[in-house]
Amino acid sequence: MPRADPPVVDLGELPGHFIRRLHQIAVAIFLQETEAAGVTPVQYAALQAIANQPGVDQRTLARSIGLDTSTLAGVIDRLEARGLVQRNASPDDRRVRLLTPTAEGLELLAQIVPAMHRAQARILEPLPPAQRREFMRMLRTLVTANNELSRAPSEAG
């Protein structure tokens, strides 16, 4: 039986291909800008969300930043090992762990936020300012409309 020739697909026409590439670039830029802090974009997001809402439980945090709970547990393990967050049992339910930033975690955030903003600006830099706003609007639309298709939907969309 003759083998069929595989279909020719131009990866340059696939949004998923470019989204994956942009993610790779965004992570690389973030790591360049924040190298001294030694945190990943996911660790930063978790630490910032905890600082924004001290005492948040892990399940709520996972939903707020769009991570599955098992992945988040590893992220929190690493942040806790570095002394950046504390996990405490909830007074209402001993099975629930509440997260708070430590003084060291808050200090790290104060140091890293300017670098994080530089990274975000670098990602969008090739676009003219009006296109940056439009690109962000379109990204939010795509993420919000497709949120429920994610393995870890975010409450924020």
Coordinates of N, CA and C in Angstrom, one line a residue:
M1 N 0.8 -1.2 0.0 CA 0.0 0.0 0.0 C 0.9 1.2 0.0
P2 N 0.7 2.1 -1.0 CA 1.6 3.3 -1.0 C 1.3 4.3 0.1
R3 N 2.3 4.9 0.6 CA 2.2 5.9 1.7 C 1.8 7.2 1.1
A4 N 0.8 7.8 1.8 CA 0.4 9.1 1.4 C 1.4 10.2 1.8
D5 N 1.6 11.1 1.0 CA 2.5 12.2 1.3 C 1.9 13.0 2.4
P6 N 2.7 13.4 3.4 CA 2.1 14.2 4.5 C 1.7 15.6 4.0
P7 N 0.7 16.2 4.6 CA 0.3 17.5 4.1 C 1.3 18.5 4.4
V8 N 1.5 19.5 3.5 CA 2.4 20.6 3.7 C 1.7 21.6 4.6
V9 N 2.2 22.0 5.7 CA 1.6 23.0 6.6 C 2.6 24.1 6.8
D10 N 2.3 25.3 6.5 CA 3.1 26.4 6.8 C 3.0 26.9 8.2
L11 N 4.0 26.6 9.0 CA 3.9 26.9 10.5 C 3.8 28.4 10.6
G12 N 4.2 29.2 9.7 CA 4.1 30.7 9.7 C 2.7 31.2 9.6
E13 N 1.8 30.3 9.3 CA 0.4 30.6 9.3 C -0.4 30.2 10.5
L14 N 0.2 29.6 11.5 CA -0.4 29.0 12.6 C -0.3 29.9 13.9
P15 N -1.4 30.4 14.4 CA -1.3 31.3 15.6 C -0.7 30.6 16.8
G16 N -1.0 29.3 16.9 CA -0.4 28.6 18.0 C 1.1 28.5 18.0
H17 N 1.7 28.4 16.8 CA 3.1 28.4 16.6 C 3.7 29.7 17.1
F18 N 3.1 30.8 16.7 CA 3.6 32.1 17.1 C 3.4 32.4 18.5
I19 N 2.3 31.9 19.1 CA 2.1 32.1 20.5 C 3.1 31.4 21.3
R20 N 3.4 30.1 20.9 CA 4.5 29.4 21.6 C 5.8 30.1 21.5
R21 N 6.1 30.6 20.3 CA 7.4 31.3 20.2 C 7.4 32.6 21.0
L22 N 6.3 33.3 21.0 CA 6.3 34.6 21.8 C 6.4 34.2 23.3
H23 N 5.8 33.1 23.7 CA 6.0 32.7 25.1 C 7.5 32.4 25.4
Q24 N 8.2 31.7 24.5 CA 9.6 31.5 24.7 C 10.4 32.8 24.8
I25 N 10.1 33.7 24.0 CA 10.8 35.0 24.0 C 10.4 35.8 25.2
A26 N 9.2 35.8 25.7 CA 8.8 36.5 26.9 C 9.5 35.9 28.1
V27 N 9.6 34.6 28.2 CA 10.3 34.0 29.3 C 11.8 34.4 29.3
A28 N 12.4 34.3 28.1 CA 13.8 34.7 28.0 C 14.1 36.1 28.4
I29 N 13.2 37.1 27.9 CA 13.4 38.5 28.3 C 13.2 38.7 29.8
F30 N 12.2 38.0 30.4 CA 11.9 38.1 31.8 C 13.1 37.6 32.6
L31 N 13.7 36.5 32.2 CA 14.8 35.9 32.9 C 16.1 36.8 32.8
Q32 N 16.3 37.5 31.6 CA 17.4 38.4 31.4 C 17.2 39.6 32.4
E33 N 16.1 40.1 32.4 CA 15.8 41.4 33.2 C 15.9 41.1 34.7
T34 N 15.5 39.9 35.1 CA 15.4 39.6 36.5 C 16.4 38.6 37.0
E35 N 17.5 38.4 36.3 CA 18.5 37.4 36.5 C 19.0 37.4 38.0
A36 N 19.2 38.6 38.5 CA 19.7 38.7 39.9 C 18.8 38.1 40.9
A37 N 17.5 38.1 40.6 CA 16.5 37.7 41.6 C 16.3 36.2 41.6
G38 N 16.7 35.5 40.5 CA 16.6 34.1 40.4 C 15.2 33.5 40.5
V39 N 14.2 34.2 40.0 CA 12.8 33.7 40.0 C 12.3 33.5 38.5
T40 N 11.4 32.6 38.3 CA 10.8 32.3 37.0 C 9.6 33.2 36.9
P41 N 9.1 33.4 35.7 CA 7.8 34.2 35.6 C 6.7 33.6 36.4
V42 N 6.6 32.3 36.5 CA 5.5 31.6 37.3 C 5.7 31.9 38.8
Q43 N 7.0 31.8 39.3 CA 7.2 32.1 40.7 C 6.9 33.6 41.0
Y44 N 7.3 34.5 40.0 CA 7.0 35.9 40.2 C 5.5 36.1 40.3
A45 N 4.7 35.5 39.4 CA 3.2 35.6 39.4 C 2.6 35.1 40.8
A46 N 3.1 34.0 41.2 CA 2.6 33.5 42.5 C 3.0 34.4 43.7
L47 N 4.2 34.8 43.7 CA 4.6 35.7 44.8 C 3.9 37.0 44.8
Q48 N 3.7 37.6 43.6 CA 3.0 38.9 43.5 C 1.5 38.7 43.9
A49 N 0.9 37.6 43.4 CA -0.5 37.4 43.8 C -0.7 37.2 45.3
I50 N 0.3 36.5 45.9 CA 0.2 36.3 47.4 C 0.4 37.7 48.1
A51 N 1.3 38.5 47.6 CA 1.5 39.8 48.2 C 0.3 40.7 48.0
N52 N -0.4 40.5 46.8 CA -1.6 41.3 46.6 C -2.8 40.9 47.5
Q53 N -2.8 39.6 47.9 CA -3.9 39.1 48.7 C -3.3 38.2 49.8
P54 N -2.6 38.7 50.8 CA -2.0 37.9 51.9 C -3.1 37.1 52.6
G55 N -2.7 35.8 52.9 CA -3.6 34.9 53.5 C -4.5 34.1 52.5
V56 N -4.2 34.2 51.2 CA -4.9 33.5 50.2 C -4.6 32.0 50.3
D57 N -5.6 31.2 50.0 CA -5.3 29.7 50.1 C -4.8 29.3 48.7
Q58 N -4.1 28.1 48.7 CA -3.5 27.6 47.5 C -4.4 27.4 46.4
R59 N -5.6 26.9 46.6 CA -6.6 26.6 45.6 C -7.0 27.9 44.9
T60 N -7.3 28.9 45.7 CA -7.7 30.2 45.2 C -6.6 30.8 44.4
L61 N -5.4 30.7 44.9 CA -4.2 31.3 44.2 C -4.1 30.6 42.9
A62 N -4.2 29.3 42.8 CA -4.0 28.6 41.6 C -5.0 29.1 40.5
R63 N -6.3 29.2 40.9 CA -7.3 29.7 40.0 C -7.0 31.2 39.6
S64 N -6.5 32.0 40.5 CA -6.3 33.4 40.2 C -5.2 33.6 39.1
I65 N -4.2 32.7 39.1 CA -3.1 32.9 38.2 C -3.1 31.8 37.1
G66 N -4.1 31.0 37.0 CA -4.3 30.0 35.9 C -3.2 28.9 36.0
L67 N -3.0 28.3 37.2 CA -2.1 27.2 37.3 C -2.9 26.0 37.9
D68 N -2.5 24.8 37.5 CA -3.2 23.6 38.2 C -2.6 23.5 39.6
T69 N -3.3 22.9 40.5 CA -2.9 22.9 41.9 C -1.6 22.2 42.2
S70 N -1.4 21.1 41.4 CA -0.1 20.3 41.6 C 1.1 21.1 41.2
T71 N 1.0 21.8 40.1 CA 2.1 22.7 39.6 C 2.3 23.8 40.6
L72 N 1.2 24.4 41.1 CA 1.4 25.5 42.1 C 2.0 25.0 43.4
A73 N 1.7 23.8 43.8 CA 2.3 23.2 45.0 C 3.8 23.2 44.9
G74 N 4.4 22.8 43.8 CA 5.8 22.8 43.6 C 6.4 24.2 43.6
V75 N 5.7 25.2 43.0 CA 6.1 26.6 43.0 C 6.2 27.1 44.4
I76 N 5.1 26.8 45.2 CA 5.1 27.3 46.6 C 6.2 26.6 47.4
D77 N 6.4 25.3 47.1 CA 7.5 24.6 47.8 C 8.9 25.4 47.6
R78 N 9.1 25.8 46.4 CA 10.4 26.5 46.1 C 10.4 27.9 46.7
L79 N 9.3 28.6 46.6 CA 9.3 29.9 47.3 C 9.4 29.8 48.8
E80 N 8.8 28.8 49.4 CA 8.9 28.6 50.8 C 10.3 28.2 51.2
A81 N 11.0 27.4 50.4 CA 12.3 27.0 50.7 C 13.3 28.1 50.7
R82 N 13.0 29.1 49.8 CA 13.8 30.3 49.7 C 13.5 31.4 50.8
G83 N 12.4 31.1 51.6 CA 12.1 32.0 52.7 C 11.3 33.2 52.2
L84 N 10.6 33.0 51.0 CA 9.9 34.1 50.4 C 8.4 34.1 50.8
V85 N 7.8 32.9 51.1 CA 6.4 32.8 51.5 C 6.4 31.9 52.7
Q86 N 5.3 32.0 53.4 CA 5.0 31.1 54.5 C 3.6 30.4 54.3
R87 N 3.6 29.1 54.6 CA 2.3 28.4 54.5 C 1.9 28.1 56.0
N88 N 0.6 28.5 56.3 CA 0.1 28.2 57.6 C -1.3 27.6 57.5
A89 N -1.6 26.7 58.4 CA -2.9 26.1 58.4 C -4.0 27.1 58.6
S90 N -5.1 27.0 58.0 CA -6.2 27.9 58.2 C -6.9 27.6 59.6
P91 N -7.2 28.6 60.3 CA -7.9 28.3 61.6 C -9.3 27.7 61.4
D92 N -9.9 27.8 60.2 CA -11.2 27.3 60.0 C -11.1 25.8 59.5
D93 N -10.1 25.5 58.8 CA -9.9 24.2 58.2 C -8.5 23.8 58.1
R94 N -8.0 22.9 59.0 CA -6.6 22.6 59.1 C -6.0 22.0 57.8
R95 N -6.9 21.5 56.9 CA -6.4 21.0 55.6 C -6.0 22.1 54.6
V96 N -6.5 23.3 54.8 CA -6.3 24.4 53.9 C -5.0 25.1 54.4
R97 N -4.2 25.4 53.4 CA -2.9 26.2 53.7 C -3.1 27.6 53.2
L98 N -2.9 28.6 54.1 CA -2.9 30.0 53.7 C -1.5 30.5 53.5
L99 N -1.4 31.3 52.5 CA -0.1 31.8 52.1 C 0.1 33.3 52.4
T100 N 1.3 33.6 52.9 CA 1.6 35.0 53.2 C 3.0 35.2 52.7
P101 N 3.3 36.4 52.2 CA 4.7 36.7 51.9 C 5.5 37.0 53.1
T102 N 6.8 36.6 53.1 CA 7.6 37.0 54.2 C 8.2 38.4 53.9
A103 N 8.9 38.9 54.9 CA 9.6 40.2 54.7 C 10.6 40.1 53.5
E104 N 11.2 39.0 53.5 CA 12.2 38.7 52.4 C 11.5 38.7 51.0
G105 N 10.3 38.1 51.0 CA 9.5 38.0 49.8 C 9.1 39.4 49.3
L106 N 8.6 40.2 50.3 CA 8.2 41.6 49.9 C 9.4 42.4 49.4
E107 N 10.5 42.2 50.1 CA 11.8 42.9 49.6 C 12.2 42.5 48.2
L108 N 12.1 41.2 47.9 CA 12.4 40.7 46.6 C 11.5 41.3 45.6
L109 N 10.2 41.4 45.9 CA 9.2 42.0 45.0 C 9.6 43.4 44.7
A110 N 9.9 44.2 45.7 CA 10.2 45.6 45.6 C 11.4 45.7 44.6
Q111 N 12.4 44.8 44.7 CA 13.5 44.8 43.8 C 13.2 44.4 42.4
I112 N 12.3 43.4 42.3 CA 12.1 42.8 40.9 C 11.0 43.5 40.1
V113 N 10.1 44.2 40.7 CA 9.0 44.9 39.9 C 9.6 45.8 38.8
P114 N 10.6 46.7 39.1 CA 11.1 47.5 38.0 C 11.6 46.6 36.8
A115 N 12.3 45.5 37.1 CA 12.9 44.7 36.1 C 11.7 44.0 35.3
M116 N 10.7 43.5 36.1 CA 9.5 42.9 35.4 C 8.9 43.9 34.5
H117 N 8.7 45.1 34.9 CA 8.1 46.2 34.0 C 9.0 46.4 32.7
R118 N 10.3 46.4 32.9 CA 11.2 46.5 31.8 C 11.0 45.4 30.8
A119 N 10.9 44.2 31.4 CA 10.7 43.0 30.5 C 9.4 43.1 29.7
Q120 N 8.3 43.5 30.4 CA 7.1 43.7 29.6 C 7.2 44.7 28.5
A121 N 7.9 45.8 28.8 CA 8.1 46.9 27.8 C 8.9 46.3 26.6
R122 N 9.9 45.5 26.9 CA 10.8 45.0 25.9 C 10.0 44.0 25.0
I123 N 9.0 43.3 25.6 CA 8.2 42.4 24.8 C 7.4 43.1 23.7
L124 N 6.9 44.3 24.2 CA 6.0 45.0 23.3 C 6.7 46.1 22.5
E125 N 8.0 46.3 22.7 CA 8.7 47.4 22.1 C 8.7 47.4 20.6
P126 N 8.7 46.3 19.9 CA 8.6 46.4 18.4 C 7.3 47.0 17.9
L127 N 6.3 47.1 18.7 CA 5.0 47.6 18.2 C 4.9 49.1 18.5
P128 N 4.3 49.9 17.6 CA 4.1 51.3 18.0 C 3.1 51.3 19.2
P129 N 3.1 52.4 20.0 CA 2.3 52.5 21.2 C 0.8 52.1 20.9
A130 N 0.2 52.6 19.9 CA -1.2 52.4 19.7 C -1.4 50.9 19.4
Q131 N -0.5 50.2 18.7 CA -0.6 48.8 18.4 C -0.4 48.0 19.7
R132 N 0.4 48.5 20.6 CA 0.6 47.8 21.9 C -0.7 47.7 22.6
R133 N -1.4 48.7 22.7 CA -2.8 48.7 23.4 C -3.7 47.8 22.7
E134 N -3.7 47.8 21.4 CA -4.6 46.9 20.6 C -4.2 45.5 20.7
F135 N -2.9 45.2 20.7 CA -2.4 43.8 20.9 C -2.8 43.3 22.3
M136 N -2.7 44.1 23.3 CA -3.1 43.7 24.7 C -4.6 43.5 24.7
R137 N -5.4 44.3 24.0 CA -6.8 44.1 24.0 C -7.2 42.8 23.3
M138 N -6.5 42.5 22.2 CA -6.8 41.3 21.5 C -6.3 40.0 22.3
L139 N -5.2 40.1 23.0 CA -4.7 39.0 23.9 C -5.8 38.7 24.9
R140 N -6.2 39.8 25.6 CA -7.3 39.6 26.6 C -8.5 38.9 26.1
T141 N -8.9 39.4 24.9 CA -10.1 38.8 24.2 C -9.9 37.3 24.0
L142 N -8.7 36.9 23.5 CA -8.5 35.5 23.2 C -8.4 34.7 24.4
V143 N -7.7 35.2 25.5 CA -7.6 34.4 26.7 C -8.9 34.3 27.4
T144 N -9.7 35.4 27.4 CA -11.0 35.3 28.1 C -12.0 34.4 27.4
A145 N -12.0 34.5 26.1 CA -12.9 33.7 25.3 C -12.6 32.2 25.3
N146 N -11.3 31.9 25.5 CA -10.8 30.5 25.5 C -10.5 30.0 26.9
N147 N -10.7 30.8 27.9 CA -10.3 30.4 29.3 C -10.7 29.0 29.7
E148 N -12.0 28.7 29.4 CA -12.5 27.4 29.9 C -11.9 26.2 29.2
L149 N -11.2 26.4 28.1 CA -10.5 25.3 27.4 C -9.2 25.0 28.0
S150 N -8.7 25.8 28.9 CA -7.4 25.6 29.6 C -7.5 24.5 30.6
R151 N -6.4 23.8 30.8 CA -6.3 22.8 31.8 C -6.4 23.4 33.2
A152 N -6.1 24.7 33.3 CA -6.2 25.4 34.6 C -6.8 26.7 34.3
P153 N -8.2 26.8 34.1 CA -8.8 28.1 33.9 C -8.6 29.0 35.0
S154 N -8.5 30.3 34.6 CA -8.2 31.4 35.6 C -9.5 32.1 35.9
E155 N -9.7 32.5 37.2 CA -10.9 33.2 37.5 C -10.8 34.6 36.9
A156 N -9.6 35.1 36.7 CA -9.4 36.4 36.1 C -9.7 36.4 34.6
G157 N -9.7 35.3 34.0 CA -9.9 35.2 32.5 C -8.6 35.0 31.8

